[in-house]
Tab-separated table of C-alpha atoms and ligand atoms in Angstrom:
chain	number	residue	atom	x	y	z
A	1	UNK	CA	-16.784	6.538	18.082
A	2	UNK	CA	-18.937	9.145	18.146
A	3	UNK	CA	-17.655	11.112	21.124
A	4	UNK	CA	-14.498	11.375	19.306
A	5	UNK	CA	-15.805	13.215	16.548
A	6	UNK	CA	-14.311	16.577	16.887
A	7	UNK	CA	-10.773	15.738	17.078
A	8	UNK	CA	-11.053	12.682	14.721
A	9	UNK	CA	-9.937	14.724	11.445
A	10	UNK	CA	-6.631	15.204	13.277
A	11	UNK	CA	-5.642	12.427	14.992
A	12	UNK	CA	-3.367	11.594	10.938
A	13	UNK	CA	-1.702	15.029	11.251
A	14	UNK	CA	-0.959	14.675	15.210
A	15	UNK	CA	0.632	11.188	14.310
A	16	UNK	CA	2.516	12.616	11.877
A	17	UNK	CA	3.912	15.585	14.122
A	18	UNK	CA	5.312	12.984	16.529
A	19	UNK	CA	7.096	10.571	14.046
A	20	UNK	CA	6.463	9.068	11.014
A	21	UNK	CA	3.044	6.782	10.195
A	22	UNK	CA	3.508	3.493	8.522
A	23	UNK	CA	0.599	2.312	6.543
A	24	UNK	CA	0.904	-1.042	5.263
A	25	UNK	CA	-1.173	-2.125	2.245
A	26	UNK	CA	-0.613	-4.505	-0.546
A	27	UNK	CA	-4.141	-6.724	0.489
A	28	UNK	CA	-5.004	-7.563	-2.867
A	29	UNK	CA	-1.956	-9.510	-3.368
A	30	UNK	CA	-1.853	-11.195	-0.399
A	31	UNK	CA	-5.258	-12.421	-0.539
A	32	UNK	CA	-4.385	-13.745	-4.534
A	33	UNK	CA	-1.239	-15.122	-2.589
A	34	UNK	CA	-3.367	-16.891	0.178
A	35	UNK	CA	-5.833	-18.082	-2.804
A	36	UNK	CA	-8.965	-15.275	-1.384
A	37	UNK	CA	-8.845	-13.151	-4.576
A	38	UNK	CA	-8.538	-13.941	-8.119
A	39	UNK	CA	-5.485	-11.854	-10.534
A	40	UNK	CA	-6.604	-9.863	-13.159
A	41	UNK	CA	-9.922	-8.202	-12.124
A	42	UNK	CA	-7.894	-7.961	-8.762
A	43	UNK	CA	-11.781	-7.395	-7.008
A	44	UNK	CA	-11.951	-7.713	-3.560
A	45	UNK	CA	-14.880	-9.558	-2.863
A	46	UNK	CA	-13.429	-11.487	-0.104
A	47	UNK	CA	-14.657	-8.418	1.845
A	48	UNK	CA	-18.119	-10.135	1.711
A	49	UNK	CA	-16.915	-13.749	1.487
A	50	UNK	CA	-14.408	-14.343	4.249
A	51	UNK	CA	-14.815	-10.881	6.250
A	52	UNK	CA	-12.662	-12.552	8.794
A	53	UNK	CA	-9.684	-13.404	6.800
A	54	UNK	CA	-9.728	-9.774	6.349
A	55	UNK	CA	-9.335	-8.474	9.661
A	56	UNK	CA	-6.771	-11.270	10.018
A	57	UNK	CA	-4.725	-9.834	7.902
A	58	UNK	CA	-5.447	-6.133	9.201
A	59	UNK	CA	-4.087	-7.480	12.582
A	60	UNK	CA	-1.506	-9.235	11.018
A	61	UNK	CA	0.218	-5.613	9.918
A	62	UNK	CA	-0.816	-3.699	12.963
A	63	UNK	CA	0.918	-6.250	14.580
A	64	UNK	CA	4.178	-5.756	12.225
A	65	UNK	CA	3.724	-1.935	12.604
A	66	UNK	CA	1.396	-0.686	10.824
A	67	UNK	CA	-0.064	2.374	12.552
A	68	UNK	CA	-2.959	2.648	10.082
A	69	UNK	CA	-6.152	0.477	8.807
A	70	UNK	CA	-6.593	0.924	5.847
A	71	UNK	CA	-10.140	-0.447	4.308
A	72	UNK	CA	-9.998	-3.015	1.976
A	73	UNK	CA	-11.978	-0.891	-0.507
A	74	UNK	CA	-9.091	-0.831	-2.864
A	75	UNK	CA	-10.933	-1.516	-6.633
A	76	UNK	CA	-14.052	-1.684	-4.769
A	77	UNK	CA	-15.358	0.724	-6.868
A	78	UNK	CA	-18.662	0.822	-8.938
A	79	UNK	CA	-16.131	0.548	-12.289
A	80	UNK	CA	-14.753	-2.352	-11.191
A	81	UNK	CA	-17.838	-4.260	-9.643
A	82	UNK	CA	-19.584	-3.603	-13.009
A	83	UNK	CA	-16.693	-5.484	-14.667
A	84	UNK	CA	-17.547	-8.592	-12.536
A	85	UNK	CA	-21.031	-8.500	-12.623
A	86	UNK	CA	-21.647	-7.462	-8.951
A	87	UNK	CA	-22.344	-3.978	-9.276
A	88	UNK	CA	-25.463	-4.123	-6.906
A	89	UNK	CA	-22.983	-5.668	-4.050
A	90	UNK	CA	-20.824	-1.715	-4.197
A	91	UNK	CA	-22.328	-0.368	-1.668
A	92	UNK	CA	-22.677	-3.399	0.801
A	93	UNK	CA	-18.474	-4.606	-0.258
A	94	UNK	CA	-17.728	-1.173	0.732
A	95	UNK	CA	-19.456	-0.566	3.872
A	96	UNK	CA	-18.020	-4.400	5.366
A	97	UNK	CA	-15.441	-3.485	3.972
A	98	UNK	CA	-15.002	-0.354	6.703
A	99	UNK	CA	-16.815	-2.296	9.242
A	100	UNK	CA	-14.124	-4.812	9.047
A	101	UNK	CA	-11.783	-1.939	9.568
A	102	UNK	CA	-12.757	0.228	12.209
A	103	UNK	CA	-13.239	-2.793	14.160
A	104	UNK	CA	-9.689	-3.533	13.865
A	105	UNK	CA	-8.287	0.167	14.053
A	106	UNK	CA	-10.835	0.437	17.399
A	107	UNK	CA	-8.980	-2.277	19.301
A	108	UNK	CA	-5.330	-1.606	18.528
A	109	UNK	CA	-5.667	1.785	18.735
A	110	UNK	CA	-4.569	2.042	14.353
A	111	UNK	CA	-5.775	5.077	12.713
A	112	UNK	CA	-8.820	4.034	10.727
A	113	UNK	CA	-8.321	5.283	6.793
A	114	UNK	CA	-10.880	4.458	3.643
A	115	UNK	CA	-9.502	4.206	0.648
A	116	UNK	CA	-10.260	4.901	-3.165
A	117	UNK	CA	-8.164	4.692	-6.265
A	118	UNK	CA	-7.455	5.066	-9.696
A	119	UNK	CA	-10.953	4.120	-11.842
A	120	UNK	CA	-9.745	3.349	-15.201
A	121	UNK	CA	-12.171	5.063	-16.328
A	122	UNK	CA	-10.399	8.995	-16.423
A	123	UNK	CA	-9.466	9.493	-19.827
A	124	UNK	CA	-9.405	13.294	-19.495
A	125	UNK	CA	-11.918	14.267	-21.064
A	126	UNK	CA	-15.654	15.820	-19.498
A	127	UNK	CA	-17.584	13.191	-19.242
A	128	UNK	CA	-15.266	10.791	-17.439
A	129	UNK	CA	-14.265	13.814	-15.167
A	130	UNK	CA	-17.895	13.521	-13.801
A	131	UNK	CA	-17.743	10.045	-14.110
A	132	UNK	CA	-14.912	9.445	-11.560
A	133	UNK	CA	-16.071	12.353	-9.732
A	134	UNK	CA	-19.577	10.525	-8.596
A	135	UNK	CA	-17.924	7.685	-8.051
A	136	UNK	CA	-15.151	9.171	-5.968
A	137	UNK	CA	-18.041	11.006	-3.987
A	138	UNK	CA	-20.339	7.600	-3.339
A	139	UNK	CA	-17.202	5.497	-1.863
A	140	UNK	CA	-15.710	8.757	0.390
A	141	UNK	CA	-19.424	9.233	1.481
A	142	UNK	CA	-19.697	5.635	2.605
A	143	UNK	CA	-16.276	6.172	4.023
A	144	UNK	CA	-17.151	9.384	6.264
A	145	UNK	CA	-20.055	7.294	7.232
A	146	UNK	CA	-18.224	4.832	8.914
A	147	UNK	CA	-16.042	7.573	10.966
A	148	UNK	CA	-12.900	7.619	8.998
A	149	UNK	CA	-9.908	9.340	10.277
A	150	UNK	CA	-8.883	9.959	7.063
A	151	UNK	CA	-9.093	9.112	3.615
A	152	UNK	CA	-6.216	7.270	1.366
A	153	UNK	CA	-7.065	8.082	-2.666
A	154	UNK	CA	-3.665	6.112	-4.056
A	155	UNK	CA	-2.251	4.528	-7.406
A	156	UNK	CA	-3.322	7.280	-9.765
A	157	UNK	CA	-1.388	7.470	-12.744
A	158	UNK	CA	-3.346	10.678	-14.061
A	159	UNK	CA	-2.331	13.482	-11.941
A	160	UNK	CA	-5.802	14.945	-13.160
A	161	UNK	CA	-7.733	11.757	-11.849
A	162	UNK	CA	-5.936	12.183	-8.636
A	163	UNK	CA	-6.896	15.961	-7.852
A	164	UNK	CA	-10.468	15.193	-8.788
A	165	UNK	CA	-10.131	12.603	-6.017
A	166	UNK	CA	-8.613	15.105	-3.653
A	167	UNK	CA	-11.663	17.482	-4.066
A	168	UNK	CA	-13.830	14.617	-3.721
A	169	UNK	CA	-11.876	14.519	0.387
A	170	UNK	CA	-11.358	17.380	1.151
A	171	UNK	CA	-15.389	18.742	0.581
A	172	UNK	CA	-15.977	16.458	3.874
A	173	UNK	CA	-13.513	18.370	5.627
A	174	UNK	CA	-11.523	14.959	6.108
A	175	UNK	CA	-7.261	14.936	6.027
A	176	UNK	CA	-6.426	13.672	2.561
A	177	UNK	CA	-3.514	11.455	1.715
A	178	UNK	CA	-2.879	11.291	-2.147
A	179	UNK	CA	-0.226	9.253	-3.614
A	180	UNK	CA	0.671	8.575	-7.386
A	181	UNK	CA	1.503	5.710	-9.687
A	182	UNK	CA	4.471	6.389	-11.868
A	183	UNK	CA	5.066	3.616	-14.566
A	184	UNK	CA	8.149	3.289	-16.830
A	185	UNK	CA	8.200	6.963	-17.857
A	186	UNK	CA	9.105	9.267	-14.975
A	187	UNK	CA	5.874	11.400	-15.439
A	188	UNK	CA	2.100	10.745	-15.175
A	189	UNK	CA	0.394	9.965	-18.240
A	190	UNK	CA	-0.795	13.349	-19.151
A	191	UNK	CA	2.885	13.935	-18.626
A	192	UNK	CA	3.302	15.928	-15.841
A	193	UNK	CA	6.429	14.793	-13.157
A	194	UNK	CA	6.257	13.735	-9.851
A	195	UNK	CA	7.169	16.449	-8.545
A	196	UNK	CA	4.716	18.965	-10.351
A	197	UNK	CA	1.905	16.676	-9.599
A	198	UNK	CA	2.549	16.694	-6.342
A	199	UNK	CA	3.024	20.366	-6.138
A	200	UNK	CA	-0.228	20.522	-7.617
A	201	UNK	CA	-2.010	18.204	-5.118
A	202	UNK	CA	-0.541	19.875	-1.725
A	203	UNK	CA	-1.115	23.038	-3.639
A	204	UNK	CA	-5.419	22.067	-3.568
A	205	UNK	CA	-4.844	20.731	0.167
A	206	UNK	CA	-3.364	17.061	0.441
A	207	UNK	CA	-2.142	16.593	3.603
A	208	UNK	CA	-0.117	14.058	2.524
A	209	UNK	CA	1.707	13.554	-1.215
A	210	UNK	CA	3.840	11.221	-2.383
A	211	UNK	CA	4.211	7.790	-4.507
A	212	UNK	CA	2.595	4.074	-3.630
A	213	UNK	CA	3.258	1.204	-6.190
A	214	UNK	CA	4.136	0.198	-9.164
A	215	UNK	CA	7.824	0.866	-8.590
A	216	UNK	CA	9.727	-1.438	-5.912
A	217	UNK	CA	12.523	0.771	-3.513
A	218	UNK	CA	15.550	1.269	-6.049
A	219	UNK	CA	13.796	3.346	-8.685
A	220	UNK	CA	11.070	5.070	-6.713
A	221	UNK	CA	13.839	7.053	-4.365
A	222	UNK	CA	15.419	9.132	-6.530
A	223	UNK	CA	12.164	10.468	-7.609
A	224	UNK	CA	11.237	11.001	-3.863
A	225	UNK	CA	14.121	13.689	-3.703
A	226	UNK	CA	13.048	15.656	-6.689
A	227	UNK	CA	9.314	15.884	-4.651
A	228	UNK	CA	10.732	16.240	-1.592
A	229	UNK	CA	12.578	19.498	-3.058
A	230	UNK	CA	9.605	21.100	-4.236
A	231	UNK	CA	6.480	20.264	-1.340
A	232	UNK	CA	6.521	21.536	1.741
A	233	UNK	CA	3.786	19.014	3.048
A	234	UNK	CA	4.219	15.387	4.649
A	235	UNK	CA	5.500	13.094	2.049
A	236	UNK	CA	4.548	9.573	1.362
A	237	UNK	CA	6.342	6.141	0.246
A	238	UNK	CA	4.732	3.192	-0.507
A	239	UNK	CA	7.041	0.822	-2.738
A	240	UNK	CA	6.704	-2.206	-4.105
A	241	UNK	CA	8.748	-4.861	-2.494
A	242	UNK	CA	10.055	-5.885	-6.000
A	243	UNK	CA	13.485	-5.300	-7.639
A	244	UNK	CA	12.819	-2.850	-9.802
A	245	UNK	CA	15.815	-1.379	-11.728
A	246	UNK	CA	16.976	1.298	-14.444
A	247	UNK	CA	15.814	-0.564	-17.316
A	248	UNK	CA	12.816	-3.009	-15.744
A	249	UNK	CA	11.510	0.429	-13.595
A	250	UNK	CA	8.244	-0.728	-13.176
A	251	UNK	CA	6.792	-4.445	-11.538
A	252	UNK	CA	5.054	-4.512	-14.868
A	253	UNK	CA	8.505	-4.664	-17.206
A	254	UNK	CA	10.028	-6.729	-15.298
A	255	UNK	CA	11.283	-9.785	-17.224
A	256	UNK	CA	12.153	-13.173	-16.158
A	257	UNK	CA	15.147	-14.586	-17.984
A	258	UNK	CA	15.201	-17.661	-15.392
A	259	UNK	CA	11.876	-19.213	-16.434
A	260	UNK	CA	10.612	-19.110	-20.034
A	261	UNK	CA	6.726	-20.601	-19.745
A	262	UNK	CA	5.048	-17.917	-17.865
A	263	UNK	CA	1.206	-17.817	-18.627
A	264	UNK	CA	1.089	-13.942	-18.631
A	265	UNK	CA	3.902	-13.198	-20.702
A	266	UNK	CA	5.510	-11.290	-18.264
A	267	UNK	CA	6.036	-12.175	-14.425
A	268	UNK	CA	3.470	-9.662	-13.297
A	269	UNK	CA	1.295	-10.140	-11.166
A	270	UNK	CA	1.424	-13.776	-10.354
A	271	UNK	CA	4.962	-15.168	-11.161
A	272	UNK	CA	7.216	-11.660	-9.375
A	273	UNK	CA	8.309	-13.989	-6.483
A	274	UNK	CA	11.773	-14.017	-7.491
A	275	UNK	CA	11.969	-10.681	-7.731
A	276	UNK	CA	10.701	-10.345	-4.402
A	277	UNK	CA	12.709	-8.188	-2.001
A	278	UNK	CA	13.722	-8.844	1.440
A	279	UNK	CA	12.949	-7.222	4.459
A	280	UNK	CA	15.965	-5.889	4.781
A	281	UNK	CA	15.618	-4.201	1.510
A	282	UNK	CA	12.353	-2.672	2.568
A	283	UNK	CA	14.625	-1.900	6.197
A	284	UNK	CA	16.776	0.025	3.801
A	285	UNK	CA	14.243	1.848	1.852
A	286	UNK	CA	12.606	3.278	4.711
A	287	UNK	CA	16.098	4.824	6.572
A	288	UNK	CA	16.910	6.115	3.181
A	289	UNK	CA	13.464	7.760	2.804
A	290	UNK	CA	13.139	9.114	6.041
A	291	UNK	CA	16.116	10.676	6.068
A	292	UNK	CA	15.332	12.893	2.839
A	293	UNK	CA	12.403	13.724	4.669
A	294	UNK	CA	9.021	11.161	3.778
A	295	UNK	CA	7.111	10.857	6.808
A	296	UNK	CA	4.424	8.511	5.674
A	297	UNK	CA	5.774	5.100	5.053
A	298	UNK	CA	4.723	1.901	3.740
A	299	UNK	CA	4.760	-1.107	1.362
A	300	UNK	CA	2.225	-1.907	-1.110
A	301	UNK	CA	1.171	-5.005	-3.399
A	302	UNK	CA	3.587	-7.900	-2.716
A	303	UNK	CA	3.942	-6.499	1.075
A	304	UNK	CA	4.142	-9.298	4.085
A	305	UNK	CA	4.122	-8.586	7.726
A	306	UNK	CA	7.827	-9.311	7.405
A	307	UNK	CA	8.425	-6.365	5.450
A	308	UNK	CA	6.205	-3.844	7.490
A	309	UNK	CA	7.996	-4.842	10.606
A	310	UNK	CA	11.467	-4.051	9.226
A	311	UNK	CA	10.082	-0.903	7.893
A	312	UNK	CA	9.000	-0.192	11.414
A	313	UNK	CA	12.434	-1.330	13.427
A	314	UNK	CA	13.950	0.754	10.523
A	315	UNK	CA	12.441	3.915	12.307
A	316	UNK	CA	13.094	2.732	15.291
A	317	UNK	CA	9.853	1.064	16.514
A	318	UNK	CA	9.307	-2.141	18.388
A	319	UNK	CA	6.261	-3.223	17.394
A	320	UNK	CA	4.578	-6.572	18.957
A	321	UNK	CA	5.844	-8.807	16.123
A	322	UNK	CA	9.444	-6.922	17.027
A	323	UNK	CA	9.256	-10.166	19.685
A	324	UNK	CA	9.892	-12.768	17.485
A	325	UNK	CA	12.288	-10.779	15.116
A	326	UNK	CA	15.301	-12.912	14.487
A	327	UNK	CA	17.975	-13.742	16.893
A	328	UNK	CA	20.380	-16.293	14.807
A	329	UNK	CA	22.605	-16.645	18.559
A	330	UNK	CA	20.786	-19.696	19.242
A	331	UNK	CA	20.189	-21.282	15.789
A	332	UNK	CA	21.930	-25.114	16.281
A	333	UNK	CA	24.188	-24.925	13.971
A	334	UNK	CA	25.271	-20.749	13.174
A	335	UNK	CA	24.494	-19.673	16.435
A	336	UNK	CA	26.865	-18.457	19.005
A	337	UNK	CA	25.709	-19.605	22.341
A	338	UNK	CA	27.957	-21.447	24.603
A	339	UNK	CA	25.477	-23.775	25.289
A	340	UNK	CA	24.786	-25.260	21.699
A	341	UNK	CA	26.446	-28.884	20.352
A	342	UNK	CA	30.150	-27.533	19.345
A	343	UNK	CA	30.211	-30.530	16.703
A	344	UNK	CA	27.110	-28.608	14.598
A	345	UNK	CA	28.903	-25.503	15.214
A	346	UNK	CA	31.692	-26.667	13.974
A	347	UNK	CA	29.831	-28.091	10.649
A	348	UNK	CA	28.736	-24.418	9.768
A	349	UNK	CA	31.136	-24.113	7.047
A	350	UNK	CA	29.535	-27.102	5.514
A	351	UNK	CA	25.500	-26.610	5.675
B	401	ZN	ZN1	0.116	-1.679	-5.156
C-alpha cells in the first residue's frame, strides 16, 4: 500500500464528500454471540486465536455495506490485557489485529480504520491523563504502522478522555473520527453535553464527531439534532440496535419484566435479545439521521449484517448482500405469485 501513501489520509474525507460512510462495528458482541469472546472482560483475543473468524466477519459487513474496516482492536488496549493477564500479547493482538484488517479493506476496496477507545482508566486527574495518553499513542502508532486510512477513537464517556485521544490522531497527521458514549444522563461524566463535547472535539480537529453506543436509535436522535445544531463538521451515528426508551435510555437500564432469573441482574450484555431491534428499525434510524444531516453511519454492539444492510438500502445503496434481501412474492404461502398452490394461499389467514 505503499504507493498510496500520499493520498491515503484522504481517501475518509473524499468518501464522505460523495455520500455518507457506513461503518459497521459491534464485533465484540458478535463474537460473545458466536461463542469467540467471553462477556465481561469483553477482550478480544480471538484476534490471535481464530484470526480467520475475524476477517469472516469483516467480510460479512462489507458485504452488508459497510464501507469501512474497522480493526478489531476495540479493548485491545494495554489496560485491558493487564486485566486478563496477557499484557505481553498487546502489541502482537494489535498488530493481527490490523493485519486481519487491511487484508480485508485491500480486497473489497473498504476504507481501512484502527481503532482505540475509552481506557477506564481516565479519572481526570494528571496522572491518568498521561496514563491514557501513552497508551493512546502505542495503539495509534501500531495503527499508522499498518497504513491506516484513518483512525476511529469511540465510546468515551469523558469528553476529556476523548480529546486526549484526538491529540493522540491527529499528531500523525491521520483523519480522526471521535464519537462519544452518553449513558442515562444526557451529558458526559464530567458533565459536559453532547453537543459541547462535540464542539470541543471538531473545535481541536475531528474530522468526524458524533455518538456510537450505549444508546439504541430512539433516544440517541434527539440528541443528534442538538449536535448537529452546533458542529459544522461530518457527524457520526452509531446506535445500538436495542430499544432503548425515555426511562430505560441506556442498554445498561434496560429491565426485563418478561424473565425474572437473569444471572447479571440486568439483561445487559448477555440476555438484551428481546430487546433487540429489527432491521427495519435500524432502516429507520439511518433516513431519520441522514436527513438532519449525520454523514457517518453505523451500528454498534448487538449489530448483524442484517442491520448494516438496511442501514445501507436506507441510503440508497445496493450492496452485494442487497441480492438476497427479502422478496416475500414467492413465499408458499403469503406470497403473491400466480404460480404458487392457491390452497396455501388461501390458508394465509390461518398460519
Ligand atoms: Zn458498542
Amino acid at each position: 500500500m505503499a504507493e498510496s501513501e500520499p493520498t491515503a489520509p484522504s481517501r475518509l474525507l473524499e468518501r464522505l464528500e460523495q455520500g455518507p460512510v457506513i461503518c459497521a462495528e459491534g464485533y465484540l458482541f458478535e463474537l460473545e454471540r458466536r461463542g469467540y469472546l467471553q462477556a465481561g472482560a469483553f477482550v478480544p483475543e480471538v484476534v490471535l486465536e481464530h484470526p480467520e473468524l475475524v476477517a469472516q466477519l469483516h467480510h460479512e459487513f462489507v458485504h452488508a455495506g459497510s464501507d469501512v474496516v474497522e480493526a478489531f482492536t476495540y479493548y485491545a488496549h494495554r489496560e485491558k490485557m493487564r486485566l486478563v493477564g496477557k499484557e505481553h500479547l498487546l502489541e502482537q493482538l494489535n498488530r493481527q489485529a490490523l493485519t486481519i484488517a487491511k487484508e480485508v479493506a485491500a480486497e473489497t476496496g473498504a476504507l481501512f480504520a484502527g481503532d482505540i477507545c475509552n481506557t477506564n482508566v481516565f479519572v481526570a486527574d494528571d496522572a491518568s491523563r498521561r496514563a491514557v495518553r501513552e497508551m493512546f499513542d502505542e495503539q495509534v502508532g501500531w495503527a499508522v504502522e499498518a497504513g491506516v486510512d484513518f483512525v476511529i477513537g469511540e465510546t468515551f464517556s469523558w469528553g476529556e478522555e476523548a480529546l486526549i485521544a484526538l491529540e493522540s490522531i491527529t499528531t500523525t497527521g491521520l483523519p480522526a473520527v471521535v464519537t462519544l458514549a452518553i449513558h442515562q444522563e444526557p451529558e458526559t461524566r464530567e458533565g459536559w453535553t453532547p453537543e459541547e463535547a462535540c464542539k470541543r472535539l471538531a473545535d481541536a480537529g475531528a474530522d468526524v464527531v458524533g455518538l456510537n453506543c450505549i444508546r439504541g436509535p430512539k433516544t440517541m436522535l434527539p440528541l443528534l439534532a442538538a449536535i448537529r445544531a452546533r458542529v459544522d463538521c461530518h457527524l457520526a451515528a452509531l446506535p445500538v440496535p436495542y430499544r432503548t426508551n425515555d426511562e430505560q435510555p441506556s442498554f445498561q437500564s434496560l429491565r426485563d419484566p418478561g424473565y425474572e432469573d437473569l444471572p447479571d441482574g440486568r439483561p445487559f450484555p448477555t440476555a438484551l435479545d428481546p430487546f433487540t431491534c429489527n432491521r427495519h428499525e435500524l432502516g429507520d434510524f439511518a433516513r431519520d439521521a441522514h436527513t438532519i444531516g449525520v454523514s457517518y453511519l453505523g451500528v454498534c454492539c448487538g449489530a448483524g449484517p442484517h442491520h448494516i444492510r438496511a442501514v445501507a438500502e436506507a441510503l440508497g445503496r445496493t450492496p452485494p448482500a442487497s441480492r438476497y434481501t427479502a422478496d416475500m412474492s414467492k413465499h408458499a404461502f403469503l406470497g403473491t405469485d400466480k404460480r404458487l398452490n392457491t390452497e396455501n394461499r388461501e390458508y394465509a389467514d390461518k398460519l
